[in-house]
Amino acid sequence: MGAKNRISLGVLVGGLVLLPLFMRNPYYIGVMVFIGLYSLITIGLSLLMGYAGQISLGHAAFFATGAYTSGILTTKAGFAPVPAFFTAILLTACVAFLIGIPTLRLKGHYLAMATLGFGQIVYIILNASVEFTGGPSGFGEIPRIQLGSILIESQISRYCLVWSLVILVLIFSLNLINSRVGRALRSIHGSELAANAMGVNTSKHKIQVFVLSAIYASMAGSLYAHFVTFISPSSFDLKFSILVVTMVVVGGMSSVWGALVGTFLLGLLPELLRNFRDYDILVYGFVLLLIMVFTPEGLIGLIDRLKGAQEKRSLKAQAKLS
Amino acid sequence: MSGLNRKWTVVICLLAAFSLLTSTCTKKKEAYKVGAIFAITGPASWLGEPERNTVQMIVEQVNAEGGINGHLLELIIEDTVGDETKTVNAVNKLIEKDNVLAIVGPSRSGTTMAVIPIVEKAKVPLISCAAAETIVEPVEQRHWVFKTPQKDSDAVIRIFEHIKSKGMSKVAIITGTTGFGDAGRKQLKKYAAEMGIAIVADETYGPGDTDMTPQLMKIKATDAQALINWSIVPAQAIVPKNMRQLGMTIPLYQSHGFGNIKYAEAAGEAGEGIIFPAGRLLAVDSLPDDHPQKAVLARYKKDYEEKFKEPVSTFGGHAYDALWLVIDALKAVGPDRAKIRDHIENRKGFIGTGGIFNFSPEDHNGLTKDAFEMLTVKSCKFTLLSE
Amino acid sequence: MGGSGILQLIFSGITIGSIYGLVAVGFDIIYNCTGIINFAQGEFVMLGGMIMISLVGAADLPMWISFPIAVFAVTLIGALFERLCIHPLKKPSILTLIIITIAASILFKGGAMFAWGKQTFSLPHFSSERPISIFGATILPQTVWILGFIAVVVLLLAFFFKATMVGKAMRACAANRSAASLVGVNVKEIVLLSFALSAAIGAVAGIIIAPIALMDYERGMILGLKGFSAAVLGGLGNPVGAVVAGFLIGIVEALCAGLLSSHYKDAVALIVLLAVLFIRPSGLFGSLEASRLKKF
């Protein structure tokens, strides 16, 4: 992890610790909880999209696998939430591995379609296997998480849990990027052919990062199930897969920080737009459009560009002085 | 600070003071805040739209008549987009930020189920406008939750009773894979077994499907004597059209979700003769004058259709009943969440558009199967089924 | 179920599949010129249907006048969309462009919600509604209209691409943008044309399906999804493949719903699609060579 990342991480942790002190209202904390859940997924997606150059329009399926495994195990099989959480991870990893082997051989839009198709199939199964999943009506009464003597029920306890997890995942991902694996991934993004020629086992690395991103989504799913305590297929449809991909692209794919920026923005935007009433859908679309037209490399790209301009200016100033 | 700036500051301060003064003068008593959450946009917006229109209309009427015991009614309306995460955020906002006394909505069963744990914990009365029975059952775990639409099971019972009265015993069911269709499918299967009716075909279709002839072909090949379609738009208009194309002549029953004349219009000729259970709102014209609901129904229909220039629907009626229940409670007990809840739970003989509500600690819906009338479509109009 | 039953299912599959195919052709045209998947394609279909319904229903115009007006209106919307949102970008990545089309689809959908409200609308059939009986199975006259329109659209497109200068320029762009630019093709104009053309085709699809499927502002997404499946199955950039794949998906869905289980019909169609992709990574009629040349 470079110095820049350490500073950014410090700023993030500081902000997260200070936030509840200033925003006492549980409503705002509740919004932050959902942003945390989304962040888990988008960090993984940004590894997959930004570093390995692979797209997935089916991550709602992994989010769903996590949520439904946790939900079903705790309500029907008598599991405690924590073991269910890890079982869900294991199951999702297996599913992602099996799906990844044939799927990741595809490229570009064909890969997008294959992941989208996989996501839709999972969605249909959730709807159709009524006895098991409750069908379109979903099911509730999912127990809350008990950590030692603490019951994760209040917004603030959820906030602490989900963001601790986000920080852990973030540190792990940042370390991964700067490791051998990370360099291999970036070489795939640059040119898969060249990477292969240099002796990088591209298909192995692609599947590894695909499984990792699925595991992150599964974690988010399990937490979602225990937080909301009710799940139904409509939360895991194609719209969700598109939303998380949009978050990553809007933030910028050049780093995981971009994913976080995009998640914050698109997670907060609907809440900020509540005053627009019915027009929120138009404003939302318009804001999205403007961001992409004016900062095609994502918001993080805008920040880099501003920094670049500033550096240039200070260089010029120095030049003048000398 | 420059002189200009200082001048502006003084002006702004004066303005602020003035507005504060006038507002405290005109506002005699603190307004009652009530929250409303409907699927105003998104896939169920055809539900949320009449609901939102209805509650806005009621607020205008109530405040024009001086409010509730001198308090104005302030309604804070939020959009669920039919999405569970957004609904959870919206309800948290209504409770924690706006501090509402009660909440009307949401429109759909799934979004309602997602917010029940929140209102139970925060102890805020919620009057849902969604159909599923699990919203108010088991009632021990639904201390703060009520609902105004009639029960799915009562609709199923009315349909099966009618089928049996015609001497039929074998039916085919076709349902949409939405929360509404699924809840209906479960009740249909449950009561078919209890009422001695055989389900000979059980088909489904997705919410975006536009052609149900394959499913209907399968049903045609069985010996079903009647077909029950349980879904929301647009399938309710497509199924009768497809049946006509295939030359199927068995009677078609639909659910109480058919409660908008526009669907009958969309089905055109093929829609003639569809039988379905519905609240009396849709057949108010053919209701006798001495019927206890007549006055309420006629007033709502007239007000709504004059104001919004569109035909009234039963969905708006559910919101009408829900908000009036809250207003009724506010009038009686004032701004206290627990007292409002207790008042609604013990309310008897409340005349709404959906029926006459008799709530009790055991029943948070308060309606029986008598809330339904069997209706049919005759020359593109809803009329009471004569037999 | 006898032979006539199977035939009935195939008719049903052809009706719905033809629409998938037509939507897929729209995807292909834009993909060929830009390499992007236009997520707003389904919204063009919805807009075509809705505008037609307004012209026929509210403005009381006859069908044959409303039809070209509706198609023209949507074509204009497609062209405007390209000029305002795609054209200004200098060197956009494919993913950026795709997200822009997603944003546009949200805007189109929102606009339609305000313009028409949230109800479902119906359009009169082009001719009688009396089913035609063929070998014991029935088919609606509207289906015949749909098939007729598809045939006309495909033939016109074939003529356009093979015999006109502009069509040839579009094909040149599809094969190699920079090479086309070198030989004097104005690539930017061709991109504009591709959006206009696929908007027009989308509008036609929306208009001819509206009498059977009805129309509402939310319908675009699901039609777009099916159309995308057909475009990929047929091999991206191959309009004939798209139409064939559309029929294939429609028929698989109908046969599955009629013979196996309606609960899993969409899943079966998708599994078939995935299986094809795993065996032929560029779809049924796509060429691996061509897809290697694409940026994405």
Coordinates of C-alpha atoms in Angstrom, one line a residue, chain B residues 40-43 45-46 49 52 185 202-204 206 208-211 213-215 217-218 221 233-234 237-238 241 244-246 260 262-263 265-266 310, chain C residues 1 5 8-9 12 16 113 118-120 122 125 129 131 138-140 209 211-214 216-219 222 254 257-263 265-266:
Chain B
I40 CA -45.3 6.8 -6.8
T41 CA -42.7 5.9 -9.5
G42 CA -41.3 2.5 -10.5
P43 CA -43.0 -0.7 -11.7
S45 CA -46.6 3.4 -10.0
W46 CA -50.0 2.7 -11.4
E49 CA -50.4 7.3 -8.3
R52 CA -51.0 9.7 -3.7
R185 CA -51.5 -18.4 -5.8
D202 CA -51.2 -24.1 -12.2
E203 CA -49.3 -21.8 -14.6
T204 CA -47.3 -18.6 -14.1
G206 CA -43.4 -13.0 -15.7
G208 CA -43.1 -8.4 -18.6
D209 CA -44.7 -11.2 -20.5
T210 CA -47.0 -10.1 -23.4
D211 CA -48.3 -13.4 -24.7
T213 CA -51.0 -18.4 -25.3
P214 CA -48.5 -21.1 -24.4
Q215 CA -49.8 -21.3 -20.9
M217 CA -52.8 -23.9 -24.5
K218 CA -51.7 -26.1 -21.7
A221 CA -55.8 -29.3 -22.9
V233 CA -51.5 -5.1 -15.2
P234 CA -51.0 -5.5 -18.1
A237 CA -56.0 -7.4 -20.2
I238 CA -53.9 -9.8 -22.2
K241 CA -57.5 -11.5 -25.4
R244 CA -60.4 -15.4 -27.3
Q245 CA -57.7 -16.0 -29.8
L246 CA -57.5 -19.7 -28.8
N260 CA -59.7 -0.2 -12.5
K262 CA -59.1 1.1 -17.7
Y263 CA -58.0 -2.6 -17.7
E265 CA -61.2 -1.0 -21.6
A266 CA -57.8 -2.3 -22.6
E310 CA -59.7 10.0 -14.3
Chain C
M1 CA -50.8 -31.9 -27.0
G5 CA -51.0 -27.6 -30.3
Q8 CA -49.9 -23.0 -31.9
L9 CA -46.9 -22.7 -29.6
S12 CA -46.9 -17.8 -30.3
I16 CA -43.0 -12.6 -29.7
M113 CA -44.0 8.8 -17.2
K118 CA -48.6 5.4 -15.4
Q119 CA -51.4 3.5 -17.0
T120 CA -51.3 0.7 -19.5
S122 CA -53.9 -0.3 -25.8
H125 CA -55.3 -3.8 -34.2
E129 CA -59.1 -9.1 -34.4
P131 CA -58.2 -15.2 -35.4
T138 CA -55.0 -19.9 -34.7
I139 CA -53.0 -16.8 -35.5
L140 CA -54.1 -13.2 -35.1
I209 CA -46.4 -4.9 -31.0
P211 CA -52.0 -3.9 -30.3
I212 CA -51.0 -7.3 -29.0
A213 CA -48.8 -6.5 -26.0
L214 CA -50.3 -3.2 -24.9
D216 CA -46.8 1.4 -20.7
Y217 CA -43.8 3.6 -19.8
E218 CA -42.1 0.8 -17.9
R219 CA -42.0 -1.6 -20.8
I222 CA -37.7 -5.9 -20.5
A254 CA -43.2 -20.7 -26.0
A257 CA -44.1 -22.7 -21.3
G258 CA -46.5 -24.9 -23.2
L259 CA -44.8 -28.2 -22.8
L260 CA -42.5 -28.1 -19.7
S261 CA -43.0 -25.4 -17.1
S262 CA -44.1 -21.8 -17.4
H263 CA -42.3 -21.1 -14.1
K265 CA -39.5 -20.7 -19.3
D266 CA -37.3 -17.5 -19.3

